[in-house]
Short mmCIF file of the C-alpha atoms (twelve columns), coordinates in Angstrom:
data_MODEL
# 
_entry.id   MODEL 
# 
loop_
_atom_site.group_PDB 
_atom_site.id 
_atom_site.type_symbol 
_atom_site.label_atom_id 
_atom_site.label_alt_id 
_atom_site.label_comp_id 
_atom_site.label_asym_id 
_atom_site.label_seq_id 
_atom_site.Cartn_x 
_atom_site.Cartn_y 
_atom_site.Cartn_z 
_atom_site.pdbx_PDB_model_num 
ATOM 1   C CA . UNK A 1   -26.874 7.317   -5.620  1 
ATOM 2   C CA . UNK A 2   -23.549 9.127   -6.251  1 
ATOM 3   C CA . UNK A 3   -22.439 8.191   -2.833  1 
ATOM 4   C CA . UNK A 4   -23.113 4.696   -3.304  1 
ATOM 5   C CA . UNK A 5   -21.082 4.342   -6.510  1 
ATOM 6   C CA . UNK A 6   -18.698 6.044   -5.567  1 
ATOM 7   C CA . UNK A 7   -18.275 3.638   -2.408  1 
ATOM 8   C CA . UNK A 8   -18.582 0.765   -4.225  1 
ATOM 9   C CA . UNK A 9   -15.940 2.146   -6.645  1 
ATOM 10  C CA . UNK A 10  -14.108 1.886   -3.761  1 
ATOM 11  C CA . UNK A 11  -14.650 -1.517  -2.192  1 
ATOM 12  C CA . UNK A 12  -14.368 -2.992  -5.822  1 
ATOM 13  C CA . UNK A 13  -10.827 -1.407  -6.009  1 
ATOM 14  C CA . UNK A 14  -10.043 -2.926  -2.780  1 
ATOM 15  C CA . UNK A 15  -11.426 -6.353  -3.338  1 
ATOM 16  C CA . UNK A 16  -8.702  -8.335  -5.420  1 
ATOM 17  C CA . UNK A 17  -5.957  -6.519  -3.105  1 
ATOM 18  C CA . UNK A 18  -7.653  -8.097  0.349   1 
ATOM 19  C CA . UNK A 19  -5.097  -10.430 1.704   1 
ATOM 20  C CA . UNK A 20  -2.346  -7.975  0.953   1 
ATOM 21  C CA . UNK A 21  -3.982  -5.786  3.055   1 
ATOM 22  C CA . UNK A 22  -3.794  -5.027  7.146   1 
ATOM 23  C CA . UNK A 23  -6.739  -6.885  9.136   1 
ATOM 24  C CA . UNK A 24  -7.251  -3.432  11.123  1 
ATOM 25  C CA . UNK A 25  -7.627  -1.631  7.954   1 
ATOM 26  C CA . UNK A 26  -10.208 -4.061  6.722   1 
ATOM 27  C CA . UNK A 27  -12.409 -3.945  9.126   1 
ATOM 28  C CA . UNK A 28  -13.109 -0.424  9.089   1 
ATOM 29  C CA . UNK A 29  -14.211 -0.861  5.943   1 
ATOM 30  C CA . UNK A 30  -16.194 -3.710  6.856   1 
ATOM 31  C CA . UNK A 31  -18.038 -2.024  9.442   1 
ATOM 32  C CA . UNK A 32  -18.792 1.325   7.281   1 
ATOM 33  C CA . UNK A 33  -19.774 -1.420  4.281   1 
ATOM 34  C CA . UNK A 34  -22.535 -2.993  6.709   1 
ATOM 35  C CA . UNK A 35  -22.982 0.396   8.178   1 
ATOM 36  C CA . UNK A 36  -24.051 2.053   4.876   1 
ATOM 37  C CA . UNK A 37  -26.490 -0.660  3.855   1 
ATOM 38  C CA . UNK A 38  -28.463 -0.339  6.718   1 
ATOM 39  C CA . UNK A 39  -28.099 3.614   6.783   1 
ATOM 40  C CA . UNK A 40  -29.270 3.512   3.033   1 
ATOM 41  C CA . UNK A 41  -32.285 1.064   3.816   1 
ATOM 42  C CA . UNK A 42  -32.963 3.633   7.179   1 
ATOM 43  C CA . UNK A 43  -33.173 6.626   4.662   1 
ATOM 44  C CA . UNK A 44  -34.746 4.920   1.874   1 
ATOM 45  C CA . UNK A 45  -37.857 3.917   4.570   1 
ATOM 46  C CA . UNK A 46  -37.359 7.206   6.140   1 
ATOM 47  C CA . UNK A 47  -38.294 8.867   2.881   1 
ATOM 48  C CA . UNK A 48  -40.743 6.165   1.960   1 
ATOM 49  C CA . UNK A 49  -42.981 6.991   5.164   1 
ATOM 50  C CA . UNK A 50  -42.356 10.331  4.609   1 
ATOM 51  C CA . UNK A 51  -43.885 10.758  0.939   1 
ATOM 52  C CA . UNK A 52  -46.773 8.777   2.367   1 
ATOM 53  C CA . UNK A 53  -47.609 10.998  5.022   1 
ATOM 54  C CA . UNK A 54  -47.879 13.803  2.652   1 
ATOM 55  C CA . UNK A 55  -49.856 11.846  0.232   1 
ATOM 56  C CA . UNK A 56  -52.631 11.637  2.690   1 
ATOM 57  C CA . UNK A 57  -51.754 15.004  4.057   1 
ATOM 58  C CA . UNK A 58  -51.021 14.030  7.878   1 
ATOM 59  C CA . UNK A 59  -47.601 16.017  7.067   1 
ATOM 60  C CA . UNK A 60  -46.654 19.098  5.379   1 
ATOM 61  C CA . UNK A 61  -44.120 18.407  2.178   1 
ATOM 62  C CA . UNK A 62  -41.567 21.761  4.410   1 
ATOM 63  C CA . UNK A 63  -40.792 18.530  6.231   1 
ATOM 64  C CA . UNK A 64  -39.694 16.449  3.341   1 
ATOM 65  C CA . UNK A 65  -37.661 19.822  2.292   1 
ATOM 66  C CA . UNK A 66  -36.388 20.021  5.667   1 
ATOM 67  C CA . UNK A 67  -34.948 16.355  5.432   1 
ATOM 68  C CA . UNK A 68  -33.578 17.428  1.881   1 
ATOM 69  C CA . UNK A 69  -31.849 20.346  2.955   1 
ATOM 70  C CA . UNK A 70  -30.425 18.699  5.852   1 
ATOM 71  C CA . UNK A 71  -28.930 15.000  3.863   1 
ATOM 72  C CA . UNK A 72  -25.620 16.182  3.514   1 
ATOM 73  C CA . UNK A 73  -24.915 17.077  6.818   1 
ATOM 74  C CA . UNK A 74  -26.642 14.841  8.858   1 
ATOM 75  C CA . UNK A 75  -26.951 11.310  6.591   1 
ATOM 76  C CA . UNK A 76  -24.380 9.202   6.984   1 
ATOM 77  C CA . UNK A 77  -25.300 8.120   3.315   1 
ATOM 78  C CA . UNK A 78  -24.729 11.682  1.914   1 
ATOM 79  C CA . UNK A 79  -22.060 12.220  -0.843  1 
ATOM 80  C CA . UNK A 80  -20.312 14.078  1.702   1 
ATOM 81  C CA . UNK A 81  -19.793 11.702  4.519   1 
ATOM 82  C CA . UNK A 82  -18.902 9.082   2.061   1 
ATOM 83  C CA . UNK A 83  -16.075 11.575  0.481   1 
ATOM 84  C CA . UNK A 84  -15.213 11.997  4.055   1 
ATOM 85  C CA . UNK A 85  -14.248 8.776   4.925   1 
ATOM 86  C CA . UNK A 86  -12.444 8.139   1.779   1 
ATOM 87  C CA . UNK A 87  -10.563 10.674  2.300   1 
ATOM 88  C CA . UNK A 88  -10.016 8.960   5.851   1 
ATOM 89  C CA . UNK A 89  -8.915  6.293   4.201   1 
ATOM 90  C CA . UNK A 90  -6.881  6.734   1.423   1 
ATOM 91  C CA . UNK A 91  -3.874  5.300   2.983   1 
ATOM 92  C CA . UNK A 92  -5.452  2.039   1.485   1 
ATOM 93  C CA . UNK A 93  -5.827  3.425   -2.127  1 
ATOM 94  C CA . UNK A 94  -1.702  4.350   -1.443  1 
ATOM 95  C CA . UNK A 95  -1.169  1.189   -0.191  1 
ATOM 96  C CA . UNK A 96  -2.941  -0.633  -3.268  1 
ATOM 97  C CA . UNK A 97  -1.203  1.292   -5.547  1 
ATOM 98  C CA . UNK A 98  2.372   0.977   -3.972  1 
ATOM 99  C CA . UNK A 99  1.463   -2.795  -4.448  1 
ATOM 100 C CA . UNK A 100 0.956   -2.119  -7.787  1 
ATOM 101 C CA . UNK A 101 3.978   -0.497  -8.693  1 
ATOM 102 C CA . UNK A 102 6.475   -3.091  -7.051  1 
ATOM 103 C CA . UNK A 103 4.168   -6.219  -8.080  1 
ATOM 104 C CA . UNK A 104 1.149   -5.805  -10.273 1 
ATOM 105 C CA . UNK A 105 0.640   -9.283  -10.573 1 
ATOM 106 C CA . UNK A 106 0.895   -9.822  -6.950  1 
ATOM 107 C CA . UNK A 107 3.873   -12.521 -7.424  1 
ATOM 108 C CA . UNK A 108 6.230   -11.087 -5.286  1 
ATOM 109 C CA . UNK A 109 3.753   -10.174 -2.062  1 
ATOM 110 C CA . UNK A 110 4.159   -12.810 0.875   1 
ATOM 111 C CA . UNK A 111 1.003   -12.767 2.926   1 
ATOM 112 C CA . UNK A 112 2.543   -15.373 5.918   1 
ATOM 113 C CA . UNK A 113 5.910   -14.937 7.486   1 
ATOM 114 C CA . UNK A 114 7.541   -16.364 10.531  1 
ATOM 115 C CA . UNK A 115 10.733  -14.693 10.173  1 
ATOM 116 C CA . UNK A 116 12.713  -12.867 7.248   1 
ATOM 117 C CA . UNK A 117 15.328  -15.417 8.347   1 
ATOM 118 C CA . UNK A 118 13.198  -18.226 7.193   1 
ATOM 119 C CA . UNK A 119 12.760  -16.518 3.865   1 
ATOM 120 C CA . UNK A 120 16.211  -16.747 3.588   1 
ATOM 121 C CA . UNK A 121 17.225  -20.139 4.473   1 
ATOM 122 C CA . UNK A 122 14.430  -21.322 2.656   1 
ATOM 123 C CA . UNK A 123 16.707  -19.380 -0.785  1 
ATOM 124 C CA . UNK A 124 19.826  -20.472 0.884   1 
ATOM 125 C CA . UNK A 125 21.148  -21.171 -2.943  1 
ATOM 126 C CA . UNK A 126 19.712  -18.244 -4.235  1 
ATOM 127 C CA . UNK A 127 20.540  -14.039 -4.885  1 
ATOM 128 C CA . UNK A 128 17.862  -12.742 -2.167  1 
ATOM 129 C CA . UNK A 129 16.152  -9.401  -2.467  1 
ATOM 130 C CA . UNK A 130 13.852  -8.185  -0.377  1 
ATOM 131 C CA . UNK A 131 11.653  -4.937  -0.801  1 
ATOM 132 C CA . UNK A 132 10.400  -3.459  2.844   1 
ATOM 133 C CA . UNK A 133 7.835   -1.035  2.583   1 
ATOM 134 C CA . UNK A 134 5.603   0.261   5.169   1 
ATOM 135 C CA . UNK A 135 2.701   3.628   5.114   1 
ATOM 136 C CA . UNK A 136 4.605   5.012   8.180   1 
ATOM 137 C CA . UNK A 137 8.255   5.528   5.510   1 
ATOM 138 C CA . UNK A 138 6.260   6.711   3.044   1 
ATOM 139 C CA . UNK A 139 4.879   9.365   4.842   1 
ATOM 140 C CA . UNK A 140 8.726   10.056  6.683   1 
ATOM 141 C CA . UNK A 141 10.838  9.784   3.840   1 
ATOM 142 C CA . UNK A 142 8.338   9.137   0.516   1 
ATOM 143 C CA . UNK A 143 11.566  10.363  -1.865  1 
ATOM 144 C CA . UNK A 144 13.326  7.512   -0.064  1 
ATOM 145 C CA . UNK A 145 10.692  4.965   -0.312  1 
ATOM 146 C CA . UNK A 146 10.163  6.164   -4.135  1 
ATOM 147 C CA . UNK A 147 14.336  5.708   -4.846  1 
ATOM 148 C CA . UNK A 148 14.348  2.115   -3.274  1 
ATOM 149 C CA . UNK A 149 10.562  0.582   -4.825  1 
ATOM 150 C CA . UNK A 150 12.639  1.905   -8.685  1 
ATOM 151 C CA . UNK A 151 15.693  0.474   -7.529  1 
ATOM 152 C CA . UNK A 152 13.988  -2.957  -6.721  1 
ATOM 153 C CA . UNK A 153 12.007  -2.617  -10.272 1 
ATOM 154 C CA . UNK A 154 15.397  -1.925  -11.769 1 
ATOM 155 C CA . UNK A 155 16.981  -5.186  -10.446 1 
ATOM 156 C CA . UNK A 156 14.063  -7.245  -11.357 1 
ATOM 157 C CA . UNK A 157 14.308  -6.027  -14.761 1 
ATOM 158 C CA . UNK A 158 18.295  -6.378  -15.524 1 
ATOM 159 C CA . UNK A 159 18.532  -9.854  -14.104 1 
ATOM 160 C CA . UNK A 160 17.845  -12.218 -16.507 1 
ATOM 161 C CA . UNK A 161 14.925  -14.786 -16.357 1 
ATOM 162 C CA . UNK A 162 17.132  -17.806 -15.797 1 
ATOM 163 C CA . UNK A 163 19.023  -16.870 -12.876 1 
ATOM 164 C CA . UNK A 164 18.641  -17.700 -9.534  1 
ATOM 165 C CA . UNK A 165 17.552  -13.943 -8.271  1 
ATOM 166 C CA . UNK A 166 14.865  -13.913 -6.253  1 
ATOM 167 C CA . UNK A 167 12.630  -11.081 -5.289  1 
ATOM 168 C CA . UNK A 168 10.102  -10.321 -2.712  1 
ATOM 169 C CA . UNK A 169 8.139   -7.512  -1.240  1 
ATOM 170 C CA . UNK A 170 7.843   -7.198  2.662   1 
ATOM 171 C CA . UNK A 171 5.232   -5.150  4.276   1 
ATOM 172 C CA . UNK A 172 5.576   -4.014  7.300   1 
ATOM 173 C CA . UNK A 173 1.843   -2.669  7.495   1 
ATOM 174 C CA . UNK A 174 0.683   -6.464  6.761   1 
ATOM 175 C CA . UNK A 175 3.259   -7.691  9.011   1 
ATOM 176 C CA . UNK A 176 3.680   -5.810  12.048  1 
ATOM 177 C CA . UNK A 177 4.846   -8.898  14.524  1 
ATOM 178 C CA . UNK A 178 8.106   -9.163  12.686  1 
ATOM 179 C CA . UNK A 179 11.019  -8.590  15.273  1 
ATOM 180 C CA . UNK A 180 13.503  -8.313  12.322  1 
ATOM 181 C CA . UNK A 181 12.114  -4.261  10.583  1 
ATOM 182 C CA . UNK A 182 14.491  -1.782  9.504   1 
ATOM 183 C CA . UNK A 183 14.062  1.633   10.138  1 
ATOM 184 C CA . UNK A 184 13.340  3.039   6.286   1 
ATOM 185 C CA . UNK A 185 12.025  1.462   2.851   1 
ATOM 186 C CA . UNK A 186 15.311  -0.698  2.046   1 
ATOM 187 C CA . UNK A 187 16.144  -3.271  0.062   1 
ATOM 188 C CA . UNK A 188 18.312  -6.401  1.658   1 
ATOM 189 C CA . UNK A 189 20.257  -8.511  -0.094  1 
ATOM 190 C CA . UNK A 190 21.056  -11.957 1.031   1 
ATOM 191 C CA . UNK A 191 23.219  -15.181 -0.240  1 
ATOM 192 C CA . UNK A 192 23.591  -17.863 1.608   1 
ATOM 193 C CA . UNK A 193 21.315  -18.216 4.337   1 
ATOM 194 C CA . UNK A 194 23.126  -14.506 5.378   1 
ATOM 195 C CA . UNK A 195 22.193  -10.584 4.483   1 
ATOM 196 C CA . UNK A 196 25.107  -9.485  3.106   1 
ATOM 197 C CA . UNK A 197 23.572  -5.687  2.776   1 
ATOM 198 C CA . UNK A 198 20.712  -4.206  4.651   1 
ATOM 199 C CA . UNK A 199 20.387  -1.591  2.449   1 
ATOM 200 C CA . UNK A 200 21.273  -2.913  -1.059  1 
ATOM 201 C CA . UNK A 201 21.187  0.925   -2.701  1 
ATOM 202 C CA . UNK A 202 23.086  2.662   -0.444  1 
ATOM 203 C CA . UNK A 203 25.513  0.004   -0.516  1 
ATOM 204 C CA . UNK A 204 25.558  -0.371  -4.460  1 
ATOM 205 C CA . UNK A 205 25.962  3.677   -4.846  1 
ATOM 206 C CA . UNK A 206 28.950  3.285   -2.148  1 
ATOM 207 C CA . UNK A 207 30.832  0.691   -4.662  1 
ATOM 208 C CA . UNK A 208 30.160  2.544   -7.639  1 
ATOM 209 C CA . UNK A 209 31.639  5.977   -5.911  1 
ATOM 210 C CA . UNK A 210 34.254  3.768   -4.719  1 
ATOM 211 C CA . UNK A 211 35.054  2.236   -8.737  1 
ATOM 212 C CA . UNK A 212 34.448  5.940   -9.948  1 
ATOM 213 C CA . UNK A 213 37.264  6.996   -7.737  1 
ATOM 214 C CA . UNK A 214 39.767  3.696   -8.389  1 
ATOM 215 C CA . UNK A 215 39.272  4.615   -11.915 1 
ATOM 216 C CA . UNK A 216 39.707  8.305   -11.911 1 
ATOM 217 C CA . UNK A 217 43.057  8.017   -9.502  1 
ATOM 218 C CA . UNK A 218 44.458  5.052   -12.210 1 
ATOM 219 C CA . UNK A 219 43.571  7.179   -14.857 1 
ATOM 220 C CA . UNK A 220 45.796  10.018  -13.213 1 
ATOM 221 C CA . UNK A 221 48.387  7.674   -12.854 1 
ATOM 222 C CA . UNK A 222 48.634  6.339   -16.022 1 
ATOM 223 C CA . UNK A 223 48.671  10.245  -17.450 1 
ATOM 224 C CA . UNK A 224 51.892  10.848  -14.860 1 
ATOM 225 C CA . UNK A 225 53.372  8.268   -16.410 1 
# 
């Protein structure tokens, strides 16, 4: 059926992306994946029976009409209820595709964590970036979370391949325990087993207003004299 396919469209979408995403999201779709199958195998007997029945005429076919008329609203396995809860949950299609954008190959998710500290320590020699991300900024401030995901995507691509940069995307949705969480989508930088910026963009834009201005007011003094 429609409803089927499109469901499975859905699970298959969600498959390769599994780890990356929250256990409480999963199982809702878990339960509605076991759910359908035995919905569809209720209706499919249901139906079955029903055809029988009038085959032998111990039922009128106005009931199998009846049932018809009344599949979209009342089976679970109806088109509609299926639309329904996509719709419910399309914070997981976001989600997937945010992953997408900041690390299609998936290189740069971390699915354990203790602590961002140990990230940090554990690059103690290294440029740190990390990418925090999280369904609840998206939905507060999504030209915010858009402006910092480019940003990261920006770094990754100017630094070149031999350095010691390295990158990393946190989720917040995946990792809720963590007592270290900024308030917005931000990117930290960190050096030495220390952040040195908690919000590497905001900082970066401050400096380059800050060189704008040196240059402008040297400029104007060089003029003067």
């Amino acid at each position: 059926s429609v409803a089927t396919r499109k469901f499975n469209d859905f699970l298959n979408e969600v498959k390769p992306w599994e780890q990356y995403i929250p256990t409480d999201w999963l199982k809702v779709i878990k339960e509605r994946k076991a759910k359908h199958a035995g919905d569809e195998l209720k209706t499919q007997r249901q139906m079955a029976s029903l055809l029988e029945k009038i085959r032998v005429g111990t039922t009128e076919e106005s009931e199998m009409e009846e049932l018809i008329d009344k599949f979209d609203i009342d089976n679970p396995c109806s088109e509609l209820s299926i639309d329904r809860f996509l719709k419910e949950n399309n914070h997981v299609k976001t989600k997937i595709e945010t992953l997408k954008k900041v690390s299609p190959d998936r290189s740069l998710l971390l699915t354990q964590i203790d602590s961002i500290d140990d990230i940090i320590l554990n690059f103690y020699d290294n440029e740190v970036y990390l990418l925090h991300i999280c369904e609840r900024w998206s939905k507060k401030n999504k030209r915010n979370m858009l402006k910092q995901m480019r940003f990261f995507s920006q770094l990754k691509t100017k630094e070149p391949e031999n350095t010691n940069s390295i990158f990393r995307v946190i989720d917040h949705d995946l990792h809720s325990d963590l007592d270290e969480r900024p308030e917005d989508c931000v990117v930290y930088y960190a050096t030495h087993g220390s952040i040195e910026s908690h919000d590497f963009l905001h900082d970066s834009l401050g400096k380059f207003v800050m060189s704008e201005k040196w240059f402008s007011i040297v400029g104007y003094c060089q003029k003067k004299n």
